PDB file of C-alpha atoms in Angstrom:
ATOM      1  CA  MET A   1     -32.526-177.387 128.261  1.00  0.00           C
ATOM      2  CA  ARG A   2     -35.483-178.505 126.132  1.00  0.00           C
ATOM      3  CA  GLY A   3     -36.407-176.201 123.280  1.00  0.00           C
ATOM      4  CA  VAL A   4     -39.888-174.757 122.984  1.00  0.00           C
ATOM      5  CA  THR A   5     -40.176-175.951 119.404  1.00  0.00           C
ATOM      6  CA  ARG A   6     -40.223-179.650 120.318  1.00  0.00           C
ATOM      7  CA  ARG A   7     -43.290-181.436 119.003  1.00  0.00           C
ATOM      8  CA  LEU A   8     -45.124-183.571 121.555  1.00  0.00           C
ATOM      9  CA  MET A   9     -47.300-186.503 120.520  1.00  0.00           C
ATOM     10  CA  LEU A  10     -49.794-187.835 123.079  1.00  0.00           C
ATOM     11  CA  LEU A  11     -51.315-191.260 122.461  1.00  0.00           C
ATOM     12  CA  ASP A  12     -54.743-192.203 123.786  1.00  0.00           C
ATOM     13  CA  THR A  13     -53.309-195.682 124.120  1.00  0.00           C
ATOM     14  CA  ALA A  14     -56.463-197.657 124.919  1.00  0.00           C
ATOM     15  CA  SER A  15     -58.298-196.026 122.027  1.00  0.00           C
ATOM     16  CA  LEU A  16     -55.487-197.124 119.704  1.00  0.00           C
ATOM     17  CA  TYR A  17     -55.068-200.678 120.946  1.00  0.00           C
ATOM     18  CA  PHE A  18     -58.844-201.198 120.760  1.00  0.00           C
ATOM     19  CA  ARG A  19     -58.656-200.137 117.119  1.00  0.00           C
ATOM     20  CA  ALA A  20     -55.675-202.378 116.562  1.00  0.00           C
ATOM     21  CA  TYR A  21     -57.496-205.303 118.170  1.00  0.00           C
ATOM     22  CA  PHE A  22     -60.481-204.971 115.863  1.00  0.00           C
ATOM     23  CA  GLY A  23     -58.407-204.032 112.816  1.00  0.00           C
ATOM     24  CA  VAL A  24     -55.827-206.838 112.931  1.00  0.00           C
ATOM     25  CA  PRO A  25     -57.020-210.464 112.611  1.00  0.00           C
ATOM     26  CA  ASP A  26     -56.890-212.552 115.787  1.00  0.00           C
ATOM     27  CA  SER A  27     -55.014-215.135 113.743  1.00  0.00           C
ATOM     28  CA  VAL A  28     -51.925-213.032 114.560  1.00  0.00           C
ATOM     29  CA  LYS A  29     -50.642-215.075 117.497  1.00  0.00           C
ATOM     30  CA  ALA A  30     -47.638-215.680 119.713  1.00  0.00           C
ATOM     31  CA  PRO A  31     -45.709-218.974 119.386  1.00  0.00           C
ATOM     32  CA  ASP A  32     -47.886-220.469 122.145  1.00  0.00           C
ATOM     33  CA  GLY A  33     -51.072-219.581 120.254  1.00  0.00           C
ATOM     34  CA  THR A  34     -52.033-216.532 122.331  1.00  0.00           C
ATOM     35  CA  PRO A  35     -53.502-213.730 120.186  1.00  0.00           C
ATOM     36  CA  VAL A  36     -51.201-210.699 119.970  1.00  0.00           C
ATOM     37  CA  ASN A  37     -53.111-208.754 117.327  1.00  0.00           C
ATOM     38  CA  ALA A  38     -53.564-205.706 119.577  1.00  0.00           C
ATOM     39  CA  VAL A  39     -49.880-205.705 120.567  1.00  0.00           C
ATOM     40  CA  ARG A  40     -48.541-205.938 117.040  1.00  0.00           C
ATOM     41  CA  GLY A  41     -51.208-203.612 115.671  1.00  0.00           C
ATOM     42  CA  LEU A  42     -50.309-200.928 118.224  1.00  0.00           C
ATOM     43  CA  LEU A  43     -46.594-201.255 117.389  1.00  0.00           C
ATOM     44  CA  ASP A  44     -47.466-200.819 113.707  1.00  0.00           C
ATOM     45  CA  PHE A  45     -49.570-197.751 114.592  1.00  0.00           C
ATOM     46  CA  ILE A  46     -46.723-196.154 116.560  1.00  0.00           C
ATOM     47  CA  ASP A  47     -44.281-196.912 113.750  1.00  0.00           C
ATOM     48  CA  ARG A  48     -46.516-195.198 111.197  1.00  0.00           C
ATOM     49  CA  LEU A  49     -47.193-192.215 113.472  1.00  0.00           C
ATOM     50  CA  VAL A  50     -43.498-191.637 114.126  1.00  0.00           C
ATOM     51  CA  LYS A  51     -42.644-192.004 110.428  1.00  0.00           C
ATOM     52  CA  ASP A  52     -45.362-189.639 109.262  1.00  0.00           C
ATOM     53  CA  HIS A  53     -45.272-186.984 111.984  1.00  0.00           C
ATOM     54  CA  ARG A  54     -41.763-187.140 113.478  1.00  0.00           C
ATOM     55  CA  PRO A  55     -42.533-186.091 117.052  1.00  0.00           C
ATOM     56  CA  ASP A  56     -39.623-185.174 119.309  1.00  0.00           C
ATOM     57  CA  ASP A  57     -41.462-186.347 122.409  1.00  0.00           C
ATOM     58  CA  LEU A  58     -44.079-189.085 122.743  1.00  0.00           C
ATOM     59  CA  VAL A  59     -46.159-190.216 125.719  1.00  0.00           C
ATOM     60  CA  ALA A  60     -48.411-193.272 125.776  1.00  0.00           C
ATOM     61  CA  CYS A  61     -51.233-192.083 128.060  1.00  0.00           C
ATOM     62  CA  MET A  62     -53.081-194.816 129.928  1.00  0.00           C
ATOM     63  CA  ASP A  63     -56.401-195.289 131.730  1.00  0.00           C
ATOM     64  CA  ALA A  64     -55.342-195.927 135.332  1.00  0.00           C
ATOM     65  CA  ASP A  65     -59.057-195.587 136.081  1.00  0.00           C
ATOM     66  CA  TRP A  66     -61.407-195.767 133.087  1.00  0.00           C
ATOM     67  CA  ARG A  67     -64.441-194.699 135.196  1.00  0.00           C
ATOM     68  CA  PRO A  68     -63.239-192.410 138.015  1.00  0.00           C
ATOM     69  CA  GLN A  69     -65.433-192.414 141.097  1.00  0.00           C
ATOM     70  CA  TRP A  70     -65.483-188.618 141.257  1.00  0.00           C
ATOM     71  CA  ARG A  71     -67.189-188.543 137.864  1.00  0.00           C
ATOM     72  CA  VAL A  72     -69.628-191.309 138.842  1.00  0.00           C
ATOM     73  CA  ASP A  73     -70.498-189.433 142.050  1.00  0.00           C
ATOM     74  CA  LEU A  74     -71.599-186.480 139.919  1.00  0.00           C
ATOM     75  CA  ILE A  75     -73.427-188.450 137.210  1.00  0.00           C
ATOM     76  CA  PRO A  76     -74.053-192.098 138.238  1.00  0.00           C
ATOM     77  CA  SER A  77     -74.884-193.150 134.666  1.00  0.00           C
ATOM     78  CA  TYR A  78     -71.350-192.236 133.529  1.00  0.00           C
ATOM     79  CA  LYS A  79     -70.091-195.276 131.551  1.00  0.00           C
ATOM     80  CA  ALA A  80     -72.370-197.486 133.685  1.00  0.00           C
ATOM     81  CA  HIS A  81     -73.372-199.622 130.701  1.00  0.00           C
ATOM     82  CA  ARG A  82     -69.737-200.645 130.173  1.00  0.00           C
ATOM     83  CA  VAL A  83     -69.229-202.104 133.650  1.00  0.00           C
ATOM     84  CA  ALA A  84     -68.543-205.837 133.527  1.00  0.00           C
ATOM     85  CA  VAL A  85     -67.708-206.398 137.209  1.00  0.00           C
ATOM     86  CA  GLU A  86     -68.405-204.066 140.128  1.00  0.00           C
ATOM     87  CA  THR A  87     -65.735-204.014 142.836  1.00  0.00           C
ATOM     88  CA  GLU A  88     -65.885-202.834 146.443  1.00  0.00           C
ATOM     89  CA  THR A  89     -62.274-201.708 146.864  1.00  0.00           C
ATOM     90  CA  GLY A  90     -61.125-200.502 143.449  1.00  0.00           C
ATOM     91  CA  PRO A  91     -62.228-199.362 140.020  1.00  0.00           C
ATOM     92  CA  ASP A  92     -65.006-201.349 138.371  1.00  0.00           C
ATOM     93  CA  GLN A  93     -63.815-203.639 135.604  1.00  0.00           C
ATOM     94  CA  GLU A  94     -64.652-202.550 132.078  1.00  0.00           C
ATOM     95  CA  GLU A  95     -66.273-204.952 129.642  1.00  0.00           C
ATOM     96  CA  VAL A  96     -63.594-205.794 127.058  1.00  0.00           C
ATOM     97  CA  PRO A  97     -63.146-208.720 124.650  1.00  0.00           C
ATOM     98  CA  ASP A  98     -61.752-211.840 126.354  1.00  0.00           C
ATOM     99  CA  THR A  99     -58.647-211.981 124.177  1.00  0.00           C
ATOM    100  CA  LEU A 100     -57.789-208.284 124.525  1.00  0.00           C
ATOM    101  CA  SER A 101     -57.359-208.013 128.301  1.00  0.00           C
ATOM    102  CA  PRO A 102     -54.325-210.375 128.447  1.00  0.00           C
ATOM    103  CA  GLN A 103     -52.600-208.310 125.766  1.00  0.00           C
ATOM    104  CA  VAL A 104     -52.628-205.055 127.744  1.00  0.00           C
ATOM    105  CA  PRO A 105     -49.828-206.062 130.185  1.00  0.00           C
ATOM    106  CA  VAL A 106     -47.763-207.173 127.198  1.00  0.00           C
ATOM    107  CA  ILE A 107     -48.264-203.775 125.569  1.00  0.00           C
ATOM    108  CA  GLU A 108     -47.164-202.076 128.779  1.00  0.00           C
ATOM    109  CA  ASP A 109     -44.051-204.275 129.103  1.00  0.00           C
ATOM    110  CA  VAL A 110     -43.045-203.662 125.486  1.00  0.00           C
ATOM    111  CA  LEU A 111     -43.479-199.885 125.757  1.00  0.00           C
ATOM    112  CA  ASP A 112     -41.398-199.880 128.953  1.00  0.00           C
ATOM    113  CA  ALA A 113     -38.617-201.964 127.395  1.00  0.00           C
ATOM    114  CA  LEU A 114     -38.564-199.682 124.363  1.00  0.00           C
ATOM    115  CA  GLY A 115     -38.276-196.635 126.609  1.00  0.00           C
ATOM    116  CA  ILE A 116     -41.468-194.982 125.381  1.00  0.00           C
ATOM    117  CA  ALA A 117     -42.891-192.914 128.237  1.00  0.00           C
ATOM    118  CA  ARG A 118     -46.073-194.489 129.601  1.00  0.00           C
ATOM    119  CA  VAL A 119     -48.224-192.519 132.037  1.00  0.00           C
ATOM    120  CA  GLY A 120     -51.385-193.400 133.902  1.00  0.00           C
ATOM    121  CA  VAL A 121     -52.435-191.688 137.120  1.00  0.00           C
ATOM    122  CA  GLU A 122     -54.669-193.289 139.744  1.00  0.00           C
ATOM    123  CA  GLY A 123     -58.140-191.779 139.766  1.00  0.00           C
ATOM    124  CA  TYR A 124     -57.916-190.362 136.265  1.00  0.00           C
ATOM    125  CA  GLU A 125     -58.612-191.391 132.692  1.00  0.00           C
ATOM    126  CA  ALA A 126     -56.112-191.154 129.860  1.00  0.00           C
ATOM    127  CA  ASP A 127     -58.074-188.124 128.600  1.00  0.00           C
ATOM    128  CA  ASP A 128     -57.180-186.272 131.786  1.00  0.00           C
ATOM    129  CA  VAL A 129     -53.513-187.198 131.504  1.00  0.00           C
ATOM    130  CA  ILE A 130     -53.552-185.984 127.907  1.00  0.00           C
ATOM    131  CA  GLY A 131     -55.280-182.747 128.893  1.00  0.00           C
ATOM    132  CA  THR A 132     -52.694-182.012 131.568  1.00  0.00           C
ATOM    133  CA  PHE A 133     -49.719-182.761 129.312  1.00  0.00           C
ATOM    134  CA  ALA A 134     -51.255-180.643 126.541  1.00  0.00           C
ATOM    135  CA  GLY A 135     -51.884-177.755 128.920  1.00  0.00           C
ATOM    136  CA  ARG A 136     -48.289-177.757 130.133  1.00  0.00           C
ATOM    137  CA  ALA A 137     -46.667-178.131 126.712  1.00  0.00           C
ATOM    138  CA  THR A 138     -44.533-175.267 125.433  1.00  0.00           C
ATOM    139  CA  GLY A 139     -44.518-176.425 121.816  1.00  0.00           C
ATOM    140  CA  PRO A 140     -46.963-177.952 119.318  1.00  0.00           C
ATOM    141  CA  VAL A 141     -48.999-180.974 120.417  1.00  0.00           C
ATOM    142  CA  ASP A 142     -50.506-183.799 118.367  1.00  0.00           C
ATOM    143  CA  ILE A 143     -53.130-185.836 120.234  1.00  0.00           C
ATOM    144  CA  VAL A 144     -53.809-189.208 118.591  1.00  0.00           C
ATOM    145  CA  THR A 145     -57.205-190.572 119.586  1.00  0.00           C
ATOM    146  CA  GLY A 146     -60.369-192.136 118.282  1.00  0.00           C
ATOM    147  CA  ASP A 147     -62.315-190.336 121.027  1.00  0.00           C
ATOM    148  CA  ARG A 148     -64.022-187.125 119.920  1.00  0.00           C
ATOM    149  CA  ASP A 149     -64.206-185.949 123.551  1.00  0.00           C
ATOM    150  CA  LEU A 150     -60.645-184.709 123.133  1.00  0.00           C
ATOM    151  CA  TYR A 151     -61.696-182.223 120.446  1.00  0.00           C
ATOM    152  CA  GLN A 152     -62.224-179.858 123.384  1.00  0.00           C
ATOM    153  CA  LEU A 153     -58.422-179.539 123.677  1.00  0.00           C
ATOM    154  CA  VAL A 154     -57.929-178.241 120.123  1.00  0.00           C
ATOM    155  CA  ASP A 155     -56.282-174.821 120.250  1.00  0.00           C
ATOM    156  CA  ASP A 156     -54.824-173.262 117.104  1.00  0.00           C
ATOM    157  CA  GLU A 157     -53.035-170.511 118.996  1.00  0.00           C
ATOM    158  CA  ARG A 158     -51.127-173.049 121.083  1.00  0.00           C
ATOM    159  CA  GLY A 159     -50.668-175.519 118.232  1.00  0.00           C
ATOM    160  CA  VAL A 160     -52.775-178.279 119.805  1.00  0.00           C
ATOM    161  CA  ARG A 161     -54.583-180.491 117.297  1.00  0.00           C
ATOM    162  CA  VAL A 162     -56.206-183.913 117.289  1.00  0.00           C
ATOM    163  CA  LEU A 163     -55.190-186.620 114.826  1.00  0.00           C
ATOM    164  CA  TYR A 164     -58.301-188.782 114.532  1.00  0.00           C
ATOM    165  CA  PRO A 165     -57.815-192.165 112.818  1.00  0.00           C
ATOM    166  CA  LEU A 166     -60.206-192.754 109.946  1.00  0.00           C
ATOM    167  CA  LYS A 167     -58.560-195.941 108.671  1.00  0.00           C
ATOM    168  CA  GLY A 168     -55.798-197.357 110.802  1.00  0.00           C
ATOM    169  CA  VAL A 169     -53.424-194.482 111.408  1.00  0.00           C
ATOM    170  CA  GLY A 170     -52.420-194.127 107.785  1.00  0.00           C
ATOM    171  CA  THR A 171     -55.432-191.900 107.162  1.00  0.00           C
ATOM    172  CA  LEU A 172     -55.870-189.316 109.886  1.00  0.00           C
ATOM    173  CA  GLN A 173     -58.321-186.468 110.182  1.00  0.00           C
ATOM    174  CA  LEU A 174     -56.265-183.425 111.200  1.00  0.00           C
ATOM    175  CA  THR A 175     -58.659-181.692 113.569  1.00  0.00           C
ATOM    176  CA  ASP A 176     -57.993-177.998 114.110  1.00  0.00           C
ATOM    177  CA  GLU A 177     -60.329-175.119 114.954  1.00  0.00           C
ATOM    178  CA  THR A 178     -61.173-174.480 111.295  1.00  0.00           C
ATOM    179  CA  TRP A 179     -62.322-178.073 110.892  1.00  0.00           C
ATOM    180  CA  LEU A 180     -64.309-177.937 114.154  1.00  0.00           C
ATOM    181  CA  ARG A 181     -66.115-174.756 113.132  1.00  0.00           C
ATOM    182  CA  GLU A 182     -67.015-176.212 109.739  1.00  0.00           C
ATOM    183  CA  LYS A 183     -68.208-179.496 111.247  1.00  0.00           C
ATOM    184  CA  TYR A 184     -69.797-178.434 114.534  1.00  0.00           C
ATOM    185  CA  GLY A 185     -69.926-174.633 114.516  1.00  0.00           C
ATOM    186  CA  VAL A 186     -67.724-174.389 117.633  1.00  0.00           C
ATOM    187  CA  ASP A 187     -64.049-174.060 118.472  1.00  0.00           C
ATOM    188  CA  GLY A 188     -62.128-176.372 120.787  1.00  0.00           C
ATOM    189  CA  SER A 189     -63.249-174.725 124.014  1.00  0.00           C
ATOM    190  CA  GLY A 190     -66.883-174.828 122.866  1.00  0.00           C
ATOM    191  CA  TYR A 191     -66.852-178.531 122.029  1.00  0.00           C
ATOM    192  CA  ALA A 192     -67.233-179.604 125.681  1.00  0.00           C
ATOM    193  CA  ASP A 193     -70.392-177.471 126.006  1.00  0.00           C
ATOM    194  CA  LEU A 194     -71.717-178.939 122.748  1.00  0.00           C
ATOM    195  CA  ALA A 195     -71.084-182.486 123.963  1.00  0.00           C
ATOM    196  CA  LEU A 196     -72.690-181.743 127.339  1.00  0.00           C
ATOM    197  CA  LEU A 197     -75.869-180.386 125.773  1.00  0.00           C
ATOM    198  CA  ARG A 198     -76.083-183.053 123.067  1.00  0.00           C
ATOM    199  CA  GLY A 199     -75.247-185.921 125.395  1.00  0.00           C
ATOM    200  CA  ASP A 200     -73.208-188.996 124.603  1.00  0.00           C
ATOM    201  CA  PRO A 201     -74.812-192.451 124.913  1.00  0.00           C
ATOM    202  CA  SER A 202     -71.394-194.129 124.647  1.00  0.00           C
ATOM    203  CA  ASP A 203     -70.378-192.411 127.889  1.00  0.00           C
ATOM    204  CA  GLY A 204     -73.777-192.608 129.589  1.00  0.00           C
ATOM    205  CA  LEU A 205     -74.302-188.842 129.434  1.00  0.00           C
ATOM    206  CA  PRO A 206     -78.005-188.047 128.963  1.00  0.00           C
ATOM    207  CA  GLY A 207     -77.656-184.515 127.610  1.00  0.00           C
ATOM    208  CA  VAL A 208     -80.591-182.109 127.558  1.00  0.00           C
ATOM    209  CA  PRO A 209     -83.694-183.815 126.114  1.00  0.00           C
ATOM    210  CA  GLY A 210     -84.654-182.388 122.742  1.00  0.00           C
ATOM    211  CA  ILE A 211     -81.321-180.574 122.290  1.00  0.00           C
ATOM    212  CA  GLY A 212     -79.430-182.350 119.542  1.00  0.00           C
ATOM    213  CA  GLU A 213     -76.102-181.474 118.011  1.00  0.00           C
ATOM    214  CA  LYS A 214     -77.383-178.873 115.546  1.00  0.00           C
ATOM    215  CA  THR A 215     -79.588-177.144 118.107  1.00  0.00           C
ATOM    216  CA  ALA A 216     -76.742-177.126 120.638  1.00  0.00           C
ATOM    217  CA  ALA A 217     -74.447-175.504 118.062  1.00  0.00           C
ATOM    218  CA  LYS A 218     -77.059-172.843 117.279  1.00  0.00           C
ATOM    219  CA  LEU A 219     -77.574-172.070 120.952  1.00  0.00           C
ATOM    220  CA  LEU A 220     -73.819-171.758 121.525  1.00  0.00           C
ATOM    221  CA  ASP A 221     -73.522-169.484 118.509  1.00  0.00           C
ATOM    222  CA  ALA A 222     -76.339-167.303 119.821  1.00  0.00           C
ATOM    223  CA  PHE A 223     -75.373-167.162 123.501  1.00  0.00           C
ATOM    224  CA  GLY A 224     -71.630-167.834 123.524  1.00  0.00           C
ATOM    225  CA  ASP A 225     -71.258-170.637 126.006  1.00  0.00           C
ATOM    226  CA  LEU A 226     -73.160-172.831 128.447  1.00  0.00           C
ATOM    227  CA  ALA A 227     -73.392-170.065 131.058  1.00  0.00           C
ATOM    228  CA  GLY A 228     -74.823-167.708 128.435  1.00  0.00           C
ATOM    229  CA  ILE A 229     -77.419-170.269 127.411  1.00  0.00           C
ATOM    230  CA  MET A 230     -78.537-170.852 130.983  1.00  0.00           C
ATOM    231  CA  SER A 231     -78.737-167.095 131.571  1.00  0.00           C
ATOM    232  CA  ALA A 232     -80.989-166.882 128.519  1.00  0.00           C
ATOM    233  CA  VAL A 233     -83.393-169.325 130.185  1.00  0.00           C
ATOM    234  CA  ASP A 234     -84.132-166.628 132.767  1.00  0.00           C
ATOM    235  CA  ASP A 235     -84.490-163.872 130.169  1.00  0.00           C
ATOM    236  CA  PRO A 236     -87.945-163.870 128.528  1.00  0.00           C
ATOM    237  CA  LYS A 237     -86.573-161.717 125.685  1.00  0.00           C
ATOM    238  CA  SER A 238     -83.662-164.039 124.878  1.00  0.00           C
ATOM    239  CA  GLY A 239     -85.215-165.698 121.839  1.00  0.00           C
ATOM    240  CA  LEU A 240     -85.308-169.249 123.158  1.00  0.00           C
ATOM    241  CA  THR A 241     -88.356-171.203 122.025  1.00  0.00           C
ATOM    242  CA  PRO A 242     -90.780-172.202 124.782  1.00  0.00           C
ATOM    243  CA  SER A 243     -89.773-175.861 124.486  1.00  0.00           C
ATOM    244  CA  GLN A 244     -86.046-175.045 124.624  1.00  0.00           C
ATOM    245  CA  ARG A 245     -86.577-172.865 127.673  1.00  0.00           C
ATOM    246  CA  ARG A 246     -88.593-175.562 129.426  1.00  0.00           C
ATOM    247  CA  ARG A 247     -86.163-178.371 128.636  1.00  0.00           C
ATOM    248  CA  LEU A 248     -83.121-176.376 129.685  1.00  0.00           C
ATOM    249  CA  ASP A 249     -84.862-175.263 132.863  1.00  0.00           C
ATOM    250  CA  GLU A 250     -85.813-178.832 133.726  1.00  0.00           C
ATOM    251  CA  SER A 251     -82.227-179.938 133.073  1.00  0.00           C
ATOM    252  CA  ARG A 252     -80.614-177.490 135.517  1.00  0.00           C
ATOM    253  CA  PRO A 253     -79.479-180.245 137.936  1.00  0.00           C
ATOM    254  CA  TYR A 254     -77.704-182.075 135.094  1.00  0.00           C
ATOM    255  CA  VAL A 255     -76.249-178.882 133.606  1.00  0.00           C
ATOM    256  CA  ALA A 256     -74.866-177.858 136.993  1.00  0.00           C
ATOM    257  CA  LEU A 257     -72.912-181.103 137.456  1.00  0.00           C
ATOM    258  CA  ALA A 258     -72.063-182.221 133.930  1.00  0.00           C
ATOM    259  CA  PRO A 259     -69.286-179.730 133.115  1.00  0.00           C
ATOM    260  CA  GLU A 260     -66.930-181.307 135.639  1.00  0.00           C
ATOM    261  CA  VAL A 261     -67.662-184.744 134.154  1.00  0.00           C
ATOM    262  CA  VAL A 262     -67.417-183.765 130.489  1.00  0.00           C
ATOM    263  CA  ARG A 263     -64.423-181.460 130.651  1.00  0.00           C
ATOM    264  CA  VAL A 264     -60.997-183.038 130.590  1.00  0.00           C
ATOM    265  CA  ALA A 265     -59.052-182.429 133.791  1.00  0.00           C
ATOM    266  CA  GLY A 266     -56.013-180.203 133.419  1.00  0.00           C
ATOM    267  CA  ASP A 267     -54.530-180.593 136.875  1.00  0.00           C
ATOM    268  CA  VAL A 268     -53.555-184.277 137.057  1.00  0.00           C
ATOM    269  CA  PRO A 269     -50.491-184.853 139.298  1.00  0.00           C
ATOM    270  CA  LEU A 270     -48.213-186.163 136.571  1.00  0.00           C
ATOM    271  CA  PRO A 271     -45.137-188.201 137.450  1.00  0.00           C
ATOM    272  CA  ASP A 272     -41.713-186.968 136.416  1.00  0.00           C
ATOM    273  CA  VAL A 273     -41.019-188.737 133.126  1.00  0.00           C
ATOM    274  CA  ASP A 274     -38.725-188.175 130.172  1.00  0.00           C
ATOM    275  CA  PRO A 275     -41.004-187.919 127.134  1.00  0.00           C
ATOM    276  CA  ALA A 276     -38.159-187.884 124.587  1.00  0.00           C
ATOM    277  CA  LEU A 277     -38.714-190.402 121.803  1.00  0.00           C
ATOM    278  CA  PRO A 278     -36.066-193.119 122.275  1.00  0.00           C
ATOM    279  CA  HIS A 279     -33.613-193.880 119.486  1.00  0.00           C
ATOM    280  CA  SER A 280     -32.686-197.256 120.958  1.00  0.00           C
ATOM    281  CA  PRO A 281     -34.360-199.594 123.496  1.00  0.00           C
ATOM    282  CA  ARG A 282     -34.095-198.769 127.172  1.00  0.00           C
ATOM    283  CA  ASP A 283     -33.824-202.474 128.042  1.00  0.00           C
ATOM    284  CA  PRO A 284     -32.636-204.482 125.008  1.00  0.00           C
ATOM    285  CA  ALA A 285     -32.494-207.791 126.885  1.00  0.00           C
ATOM    286  CA  ALA A 286     -36.060-207.464 128.162  1.00  0.00           C
ATOM    287  CA  LEU A 287     -37.235-206.427 124.709  1.00  0.00           C
ATOM    288  CA  ASP A 288     -35.544-209.443 123.077  1.00  0.00           C
ATOM    289  CA  ALA A 289     -37.222-211.741 125.592  1.00  0.00           C
ATOM    290  CA  LEU A 290     -40.624-210.158 124.960  1.00  0.00           C
ATOM    291  CA  ALA A 291     -40.147-210.357 121.190  1.00  0.00           C
ATOM    292  CA  ALA A 292     -39.303-214.061 121.396  1.00  0.00           C
ATOM    293  CA  ARG A 293     -42.077-214.974 123.833  1.00  0.00           C
ATOM    294  CA  TRP A 294     -44.828-213.075 122.048  1.00  0.00           C
ATOM    295  CA  GLY A 295     -43.652-213.383 118.453  1.00  0.00           C
ATOM    296  CA  LEU A 296     -43.540-209.632 117.811  1.00  0.00           C
ATOM    297  CA  GLY A 297     -41.514-210.132 114.647  1.00  0.00           C
ATOM    298  CA  GLY A 298     -41.663-207.539 111.904  1.00  0.00           C
ATOM    299  CA  SER A 299     -43.898-205.135 113.842  1.00  0.00           C
ATOM    300  CA  LEU A 300     -41.241-204.573 116.487  1.00  0.00           C
ATOM    301  CA  GLN A 301     -38.341-204.572 114.046  1.00  0.00           C
ATOM    302  CA  ARG A 302     -39.960-201.937 111.859  1.00  0.00           C
ATOM    303  CA  LEU A 303     -40.540-199.697 114.863  1.00  0.00           C
ATOM    304  CA  LEU A 304     -36.958-200.158 116.079  1.00  0.00           C
ATOM    305  CA  THR A 305     -35.676-199.218 112.632  1.00  0.00           C
ATOM    306  CA  THR A 306     -37.879-196.111 112.564  1.00  0.00           C
ATOM    307  CA  LEU A 307     -36.809-195.043 116.055  1.00  0.00           C
ATOM    308  CA  GLY A 308     -33.160-195.455 115.139  1.00  0.00           C
ATOM    309  CA  SER A 309     -33.377-193.483 111.905  1.00  0.00           C
TER     310      SER A 309
END
């Protein structure tokens, strides 16, 4: 029986391999000349994370659908600027660097051969997978991501924190509720409301015009949450300025739909996986073949040594 004190680490895998891709020179190549900078960089990241934080369980969470249709149906601008190719029968293709896309299947094969749990669920983003794992966890959770959207999951009482890479993964910002309050004036549960009001151009979320981050934080402090703010719109004695009242009132259609888009899903149908961090490869022969074909060298060997220690 698994103990409740086991520490779970959840990787926002795409966020990390994007960082690896841009942080490791593309001169890092396989024997056939194919760039493998994202592959080797991600292996180095995982090695450092395991060394520094010693999780008992680790799940590499994947984007089975980076732009779920149910979110687009609510807010059509959601990530629209990142679409490279629209498709009729499946998810639209995201615009990614030409030499990164071929590395993703290699990353997946290496993780599988190592025995590191890898989970993506059709119709959901990695954020949603992370949110569901975090919600079900019975022990402390470290979420490793370069995406601030996941700050909404921070929960001191449950031991859920975000490790946000500042430089590689050697320097991480340990994001807990104290840090969030000092930085944004909200706790984890309030961050989603803050992001909704402020908007996020990188995700195609318009926000409420004229309500920036500082104003959103002040409104949340004054009225508690998004519902409290919208109730204040209808109360002439609430203390909202005329312009705030008008802008919030005009934004009611957006405010009504945006919470479902902004908030991380917590009810993803997760597959049955063993999240335990492996001490030895699940498939040594496959891993040896991958290491030889893609020239994974020291990056893989260092991780294997760390896992076995």
